[in-house]
Coordinates of C-alpha atoms and ligand atoms in Angstrom, one line a residue:
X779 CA 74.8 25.3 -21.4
X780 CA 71.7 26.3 -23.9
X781 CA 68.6 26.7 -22.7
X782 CA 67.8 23.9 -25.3
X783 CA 70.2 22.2 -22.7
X784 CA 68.8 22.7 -19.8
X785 CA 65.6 21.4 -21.1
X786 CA 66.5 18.3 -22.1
X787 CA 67.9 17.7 -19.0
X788 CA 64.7 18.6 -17.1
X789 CA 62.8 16.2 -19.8
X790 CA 65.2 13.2 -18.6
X791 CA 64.9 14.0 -14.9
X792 CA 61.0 14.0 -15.3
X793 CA 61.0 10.9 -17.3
X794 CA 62.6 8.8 -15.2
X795 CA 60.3 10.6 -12.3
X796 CA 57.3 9.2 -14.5
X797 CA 58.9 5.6 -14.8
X798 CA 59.9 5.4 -11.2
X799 CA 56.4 6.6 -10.0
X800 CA 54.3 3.4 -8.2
X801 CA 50.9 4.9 -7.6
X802 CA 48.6 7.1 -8.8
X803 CA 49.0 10.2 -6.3
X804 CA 53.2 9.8 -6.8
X805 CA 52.4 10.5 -10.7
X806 CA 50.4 13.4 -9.6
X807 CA 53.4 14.7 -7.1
X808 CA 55.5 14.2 -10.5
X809 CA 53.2 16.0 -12.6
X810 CA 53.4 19.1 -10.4
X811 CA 56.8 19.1 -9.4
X812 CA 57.6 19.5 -13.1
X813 CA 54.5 21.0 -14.7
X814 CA 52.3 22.5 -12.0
X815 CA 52.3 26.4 -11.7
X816 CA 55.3 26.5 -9.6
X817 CA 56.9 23.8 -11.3
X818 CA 60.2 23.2 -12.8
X819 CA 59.6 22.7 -17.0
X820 CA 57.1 25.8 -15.9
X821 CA 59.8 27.9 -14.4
X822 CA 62.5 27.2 -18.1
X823 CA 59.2 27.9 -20.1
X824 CA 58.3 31.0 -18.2
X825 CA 61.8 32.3 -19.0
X826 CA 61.9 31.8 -22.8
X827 CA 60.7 35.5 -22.9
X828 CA 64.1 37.0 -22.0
X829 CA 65.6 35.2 -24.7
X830 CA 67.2 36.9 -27.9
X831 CA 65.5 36.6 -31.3
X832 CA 68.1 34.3 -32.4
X833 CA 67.7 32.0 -29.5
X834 CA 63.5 31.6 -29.0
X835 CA 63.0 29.6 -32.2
X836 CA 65.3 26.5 -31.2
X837 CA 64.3 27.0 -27.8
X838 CA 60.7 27.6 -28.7
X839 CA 60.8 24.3 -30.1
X840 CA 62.7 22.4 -28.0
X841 CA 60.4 23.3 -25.2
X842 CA 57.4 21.9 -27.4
X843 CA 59.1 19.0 -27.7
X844 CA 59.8 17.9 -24.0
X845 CA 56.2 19.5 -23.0
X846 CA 55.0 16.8 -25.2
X847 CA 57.0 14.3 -24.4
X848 CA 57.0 14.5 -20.4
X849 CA 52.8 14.8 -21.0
X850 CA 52.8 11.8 -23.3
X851 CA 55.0 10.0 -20.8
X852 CA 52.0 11.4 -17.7
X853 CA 49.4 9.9 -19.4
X854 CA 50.5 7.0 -20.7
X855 CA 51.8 6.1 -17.3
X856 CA 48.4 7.0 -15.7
X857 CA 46.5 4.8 -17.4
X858 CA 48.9 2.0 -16.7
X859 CA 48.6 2.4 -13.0
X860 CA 45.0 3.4 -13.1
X861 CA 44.4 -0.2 -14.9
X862 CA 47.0 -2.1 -12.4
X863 CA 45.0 -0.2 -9.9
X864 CA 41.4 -1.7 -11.4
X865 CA 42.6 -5.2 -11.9
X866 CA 44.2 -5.6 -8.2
X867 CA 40.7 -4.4 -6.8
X868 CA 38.6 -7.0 -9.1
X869 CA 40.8 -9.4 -8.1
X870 CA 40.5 -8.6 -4.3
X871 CA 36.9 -8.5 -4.5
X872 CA 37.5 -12.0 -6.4
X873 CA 34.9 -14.9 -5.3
X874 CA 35.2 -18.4 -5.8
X875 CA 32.3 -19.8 -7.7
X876 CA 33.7 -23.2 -7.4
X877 CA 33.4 -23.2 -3.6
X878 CA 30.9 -25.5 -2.4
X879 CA 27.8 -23.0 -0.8
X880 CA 26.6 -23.2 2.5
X881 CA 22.8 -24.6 3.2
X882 CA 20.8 -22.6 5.3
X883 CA 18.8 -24.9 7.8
X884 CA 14.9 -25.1 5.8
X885 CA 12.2 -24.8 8.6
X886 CA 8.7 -26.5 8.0
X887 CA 5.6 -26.5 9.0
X888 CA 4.9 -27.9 11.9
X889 CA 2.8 -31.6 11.7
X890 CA -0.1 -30.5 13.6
X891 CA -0.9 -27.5 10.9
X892 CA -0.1 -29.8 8.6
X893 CA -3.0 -32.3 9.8
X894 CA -5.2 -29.6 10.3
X895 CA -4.8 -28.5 6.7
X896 CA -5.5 -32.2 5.5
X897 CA -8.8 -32.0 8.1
X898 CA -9.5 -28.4 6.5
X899 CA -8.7 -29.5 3.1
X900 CA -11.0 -33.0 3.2
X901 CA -14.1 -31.5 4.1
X902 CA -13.5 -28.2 1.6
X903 CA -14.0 -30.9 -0.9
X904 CA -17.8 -31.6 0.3
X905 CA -18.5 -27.8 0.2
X906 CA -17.5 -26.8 4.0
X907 CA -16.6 -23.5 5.0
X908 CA -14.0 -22.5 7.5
X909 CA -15.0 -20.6 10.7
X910 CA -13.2 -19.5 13.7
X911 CA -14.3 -18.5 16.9
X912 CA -13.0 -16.5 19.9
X913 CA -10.0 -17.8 22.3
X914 CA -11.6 -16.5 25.1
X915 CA -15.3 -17.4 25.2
X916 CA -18.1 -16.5 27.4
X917 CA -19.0 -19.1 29.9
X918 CA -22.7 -18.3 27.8
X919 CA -21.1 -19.7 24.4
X920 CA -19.1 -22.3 25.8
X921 CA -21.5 -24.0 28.4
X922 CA -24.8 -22.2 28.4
X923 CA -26.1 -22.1 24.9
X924 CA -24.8 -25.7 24.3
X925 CA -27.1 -27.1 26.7
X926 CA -24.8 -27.9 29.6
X927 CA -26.6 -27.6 32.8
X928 CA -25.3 -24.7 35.5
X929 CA -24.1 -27.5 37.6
X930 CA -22.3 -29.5 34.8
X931 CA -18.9 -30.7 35.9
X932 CA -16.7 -29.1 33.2
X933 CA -17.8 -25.6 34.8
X934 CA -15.7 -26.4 37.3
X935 CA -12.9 -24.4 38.4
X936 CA -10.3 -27.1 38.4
X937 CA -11.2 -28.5 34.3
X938 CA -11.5 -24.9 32.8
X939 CA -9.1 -21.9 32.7
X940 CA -11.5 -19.0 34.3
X941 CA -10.0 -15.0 33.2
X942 CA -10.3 -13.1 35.9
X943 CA -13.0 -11.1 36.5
X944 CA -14.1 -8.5 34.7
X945 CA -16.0 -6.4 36.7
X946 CA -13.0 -5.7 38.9
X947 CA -9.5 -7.2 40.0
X948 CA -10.7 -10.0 42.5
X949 CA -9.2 -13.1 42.2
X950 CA -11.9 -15.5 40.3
X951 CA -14.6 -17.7 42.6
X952 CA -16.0 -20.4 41.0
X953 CA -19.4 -19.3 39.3
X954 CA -18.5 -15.6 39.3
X955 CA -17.0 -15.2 36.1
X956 CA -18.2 -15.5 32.9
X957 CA -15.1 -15.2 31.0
X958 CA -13.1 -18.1 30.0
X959 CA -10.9 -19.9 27.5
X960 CA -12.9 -22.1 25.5
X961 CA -12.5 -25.7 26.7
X962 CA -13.7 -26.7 23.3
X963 CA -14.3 -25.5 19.9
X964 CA -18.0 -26.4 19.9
X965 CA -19.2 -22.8 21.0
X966 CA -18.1 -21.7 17.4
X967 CA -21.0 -23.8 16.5
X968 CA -23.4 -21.2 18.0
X969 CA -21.4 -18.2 17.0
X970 CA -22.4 -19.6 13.3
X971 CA -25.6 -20.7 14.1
X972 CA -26.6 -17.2 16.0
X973 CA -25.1 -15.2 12.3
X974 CA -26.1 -17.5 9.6
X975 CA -29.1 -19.2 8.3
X976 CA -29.5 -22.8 7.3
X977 CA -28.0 -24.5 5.4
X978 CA -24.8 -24.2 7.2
X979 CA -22.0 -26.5 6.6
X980 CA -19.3 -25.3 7.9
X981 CA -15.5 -26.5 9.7
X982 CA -14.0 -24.3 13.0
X983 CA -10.5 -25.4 14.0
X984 CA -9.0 -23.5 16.3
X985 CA -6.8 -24.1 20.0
X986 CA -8.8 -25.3 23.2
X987 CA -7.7 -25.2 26.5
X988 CA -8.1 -27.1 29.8
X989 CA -6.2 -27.6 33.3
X990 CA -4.7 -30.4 32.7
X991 CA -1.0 -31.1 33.4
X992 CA 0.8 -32.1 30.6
X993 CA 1.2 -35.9 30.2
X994 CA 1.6 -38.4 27.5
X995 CA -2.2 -38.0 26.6
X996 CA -3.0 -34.5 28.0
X997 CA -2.2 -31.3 27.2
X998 CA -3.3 -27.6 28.7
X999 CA -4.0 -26.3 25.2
X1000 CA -4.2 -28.3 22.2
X1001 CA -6.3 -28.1 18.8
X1002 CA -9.6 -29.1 17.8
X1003 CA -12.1 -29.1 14.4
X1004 CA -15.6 -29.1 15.1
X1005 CA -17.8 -29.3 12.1
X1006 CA -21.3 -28.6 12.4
X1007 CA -24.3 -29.0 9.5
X1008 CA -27.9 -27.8 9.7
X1009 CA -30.1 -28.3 6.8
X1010 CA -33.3 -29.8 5.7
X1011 CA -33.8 -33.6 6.0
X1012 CA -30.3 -34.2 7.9
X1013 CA -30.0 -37.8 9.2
X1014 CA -27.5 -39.4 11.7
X1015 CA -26.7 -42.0 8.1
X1016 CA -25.5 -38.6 6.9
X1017 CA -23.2 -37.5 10.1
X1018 CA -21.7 -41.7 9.5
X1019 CA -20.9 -41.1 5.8
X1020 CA -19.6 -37.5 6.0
X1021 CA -17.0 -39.5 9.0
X1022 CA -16.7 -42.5 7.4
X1023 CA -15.2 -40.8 4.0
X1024 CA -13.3 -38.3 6.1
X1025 CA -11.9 -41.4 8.2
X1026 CA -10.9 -43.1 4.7
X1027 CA -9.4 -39.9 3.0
X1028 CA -7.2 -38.8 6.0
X1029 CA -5.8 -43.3 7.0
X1030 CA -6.4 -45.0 3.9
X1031 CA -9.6 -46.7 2.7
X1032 CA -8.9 -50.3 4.3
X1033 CA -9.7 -48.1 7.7
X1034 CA -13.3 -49.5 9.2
X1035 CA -15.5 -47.0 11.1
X1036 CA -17.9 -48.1 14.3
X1037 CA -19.8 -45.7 16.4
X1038 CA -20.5 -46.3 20.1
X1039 CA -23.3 -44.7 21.4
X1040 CA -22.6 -41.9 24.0
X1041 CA -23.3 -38.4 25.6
X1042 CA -22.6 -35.0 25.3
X1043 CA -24.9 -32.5 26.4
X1044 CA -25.5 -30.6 22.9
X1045 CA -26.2 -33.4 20.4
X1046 CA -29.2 -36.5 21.0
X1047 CA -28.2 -39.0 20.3
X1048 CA -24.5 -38.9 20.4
X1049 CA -21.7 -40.9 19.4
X1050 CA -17.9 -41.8 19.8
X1051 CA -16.2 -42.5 16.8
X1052 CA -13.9 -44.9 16.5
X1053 CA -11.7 -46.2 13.7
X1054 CA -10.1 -49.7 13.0
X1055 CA -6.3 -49.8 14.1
X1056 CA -4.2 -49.5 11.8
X1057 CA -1.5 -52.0 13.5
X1058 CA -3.2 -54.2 13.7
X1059 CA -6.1 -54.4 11.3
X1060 CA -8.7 -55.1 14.0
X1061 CA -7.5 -58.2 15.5
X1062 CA -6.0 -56.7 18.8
X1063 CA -2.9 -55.0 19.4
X1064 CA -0.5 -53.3 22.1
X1065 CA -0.9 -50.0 19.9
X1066 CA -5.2 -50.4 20.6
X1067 CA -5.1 -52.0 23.9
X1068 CA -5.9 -55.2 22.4
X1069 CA -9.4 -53.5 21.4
X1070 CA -9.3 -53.3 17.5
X1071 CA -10.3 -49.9 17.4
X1072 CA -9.2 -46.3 18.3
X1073 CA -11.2 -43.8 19.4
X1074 CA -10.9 -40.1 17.5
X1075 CA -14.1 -38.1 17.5
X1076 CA -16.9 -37.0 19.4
X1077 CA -20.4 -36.4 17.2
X1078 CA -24.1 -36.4 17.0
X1079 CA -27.5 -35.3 15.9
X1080 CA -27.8 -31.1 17.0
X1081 CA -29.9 -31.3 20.2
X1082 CA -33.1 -29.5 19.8
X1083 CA -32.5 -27.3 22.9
X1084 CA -29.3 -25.6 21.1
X1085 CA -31.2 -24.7 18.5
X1086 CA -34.0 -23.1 21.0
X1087 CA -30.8 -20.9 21.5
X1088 CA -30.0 -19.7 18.5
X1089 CA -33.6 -19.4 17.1
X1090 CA -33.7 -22.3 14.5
X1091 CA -36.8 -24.0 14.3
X1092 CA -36.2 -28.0 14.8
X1093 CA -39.2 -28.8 13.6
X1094 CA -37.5 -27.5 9.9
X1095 CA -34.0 -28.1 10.4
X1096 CA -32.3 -31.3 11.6
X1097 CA -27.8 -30.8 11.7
X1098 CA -25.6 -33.0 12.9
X1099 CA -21.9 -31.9 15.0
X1100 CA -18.5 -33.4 15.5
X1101 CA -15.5 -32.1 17.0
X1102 CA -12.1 -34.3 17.2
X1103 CA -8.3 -33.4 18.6
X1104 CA -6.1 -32.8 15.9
X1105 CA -3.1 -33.7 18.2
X1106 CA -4.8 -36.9 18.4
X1107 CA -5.4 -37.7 14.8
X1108 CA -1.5 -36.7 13.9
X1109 CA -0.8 -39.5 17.3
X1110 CA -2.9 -42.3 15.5
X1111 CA -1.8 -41.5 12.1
X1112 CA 2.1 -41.2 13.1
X1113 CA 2.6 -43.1 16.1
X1114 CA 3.5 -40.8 18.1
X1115 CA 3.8 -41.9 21.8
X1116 CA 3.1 -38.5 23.9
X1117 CA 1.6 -35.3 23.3
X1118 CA 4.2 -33.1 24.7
X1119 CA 6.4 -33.9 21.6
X1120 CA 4.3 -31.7 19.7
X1121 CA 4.9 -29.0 22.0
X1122 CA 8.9 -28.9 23.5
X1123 CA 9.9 -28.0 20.0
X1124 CA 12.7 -30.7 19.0
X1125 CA 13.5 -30.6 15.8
X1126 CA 14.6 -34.2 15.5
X1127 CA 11.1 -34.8 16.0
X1128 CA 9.2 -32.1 13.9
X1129 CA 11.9 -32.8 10.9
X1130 CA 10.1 -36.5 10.2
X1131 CA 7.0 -35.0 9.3
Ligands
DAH1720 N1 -16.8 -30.7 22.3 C1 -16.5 -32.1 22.6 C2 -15.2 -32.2 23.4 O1 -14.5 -31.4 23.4 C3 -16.4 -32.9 21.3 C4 -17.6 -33.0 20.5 C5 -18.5 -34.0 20.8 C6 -18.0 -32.0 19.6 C7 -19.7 -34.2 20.1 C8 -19.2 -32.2 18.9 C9 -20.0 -33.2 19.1 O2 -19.5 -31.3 18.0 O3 -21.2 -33.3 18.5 O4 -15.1 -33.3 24.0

């Protein structure tokens, strides 16, 4: 046997190493095995030193030869497993476009911020401005300064929602603190009036809160908009057109508007507003109690005492006021039965508006 012999042989072996090789690290096990620094084609090649003269140049070439060969026969098989190895990962991290997707349950919002941003919406449109008010009010803002008297019923310990007292940690007695959650949105009307100067036209939504347990037509905290104008040469036809085009923007202009005349302590004179029912036209109805008419907003002229609070001079200014239940509006406009639907969160319910 020739060296030239030997070689061959090792060139076969380590081809059919190459072939039989099924992944990427058993090519490189193969590689070394025959051409690594202790491998075998290594070992013939080291040898070719010893060799006569007349020998090395057949051998010489010979070794070339397989060198080549078995390295050609390497690579070439590398880059077929290293592109089975590509596709069989593309095709595991394969995703079916065609599948049908799956829909992500869409929240919205809910129908009382949706009324209130019709409410906010209607009266930006006659040049209001939006003001809010503190949650928790002093008894000064909420009662005092809108000429309730210190005996007034809604002072009362069972209608309002006192905070405990601040002075200290003793439980609240009725007339002791002055702290409270606003039972209405009207003290934002003095905030405003105490900051800015006429004319004021301006909108304060925002959540009230009374002890009441909930009920069809009661709830412990619900929403109001008060909207309050002071200005020179302001007239109650003003306060019935500003409500009777809000009253036709917000349920249609076939709606009729009729004030009763009524009381609340911070506007003279003062007025219920009530609008024409929309079941029945007018003509008398389960829906309006067989009246005609549904009540949805409390209003009238600024009384002259409130503005002896804030320092505007009645004798200049005249304003009108009006505050209303958004809860109530969305129940009139809607049809919705009870209150606490707004509240328990169902979205069956909330999903219709
Ligand atoms: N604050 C009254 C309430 O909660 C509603 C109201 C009535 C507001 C007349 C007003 C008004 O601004 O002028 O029942």
């Amino acid at each position: 046997m020739t060296i030239a012999d030997d070689l061959r042989a090792l060139e076969a072996e380590a081809l059919a190493a190459v072939d039989a090789s099924g992944t990427l690290g058993e090519l490189e096990e193969v590689r070394i095995a025959f051409l690594g620094k202790k491998g075998s084609l290594t070992a013939v090649l080291r040898g070719l030193g010893g060799l006569s003269a007349e020998e090395r140049p057949e051998a010489g070439k010979v070794s070339n030869e397989v060198r080549r060969a078995v390295e050609s026969a390497l690579d070439s098989r590398q880059a077929e497993l290293a592109g089975a190895a590509r596709a069989a990962r593309i095709s595991a991290e394969a995703v079916d476009v065609t599948l049908p997707g799956r829909r992500r349950p869409v929240g919205r919002q809910h129908v009382i911020s949706q009324i209130l941003g019709e409410i906010v919406e209607i009266f930006m449109g006659l040049g209001y401005m939006v003001a809010e008010g503190p949650e928790v009010e002093l008894d000064y803002y909420n009662f005092t300064a809108l000429n309730h008297p210190p005996d007034h019923p809604a002072r009362a310990l069972q209608d309002t929602f006192y905070v405990r007292d601040l002075s200290g940690d003793r439980a609240v007695v009725e007339g002791e603190s002055d702290v409270l959650l606003r039972t209405h949105t009207s003290p934002t009307q003095v905030h405003v009036m105490e900051s800015q100067k006429p004319p004021i036209y301006v909108l304060a939504p925002g959540k009230v809160f009374r002890r009441d347990v909930a009920d069809p037509s009661h709830l412990p905290q619900f929403t109001q908009v008060e909207g309050l104008v002071v200005d020179e040469g302001i007239t109650f036809g003003d306060l019935k057109g500003t409500l009777e085009h809000f009253v036709h923007q917000m349920f249609g202009p076939e709606r009729r508007v009729r004030l009763r005349p009524h009381f609340f302590p911070f506007t003279e004179p003062s007025a219920e507003v009530d609008v024409s029912c929309g079941i029945c036209g007018g003509s008398g109805c389960r829906t309006c109690g067989g009246e005609g008419w549904l009540e949805i907003l409390g209003c009238g002229m600024v009384d002259p005492n409130v503005f002896d609070f804030v320092g505007i001079d009645p004798e200049k200014y005249t304003g009108f006021a009006f505050g209303m239940g958004v809860e109530r509006i969305a129940m009139l406009k809607y049809g919705v039965p009870d209150l606490r639907l707004y509240v328990e969160g169902d979205t069956r319910f909330l999903h219709q508006f």
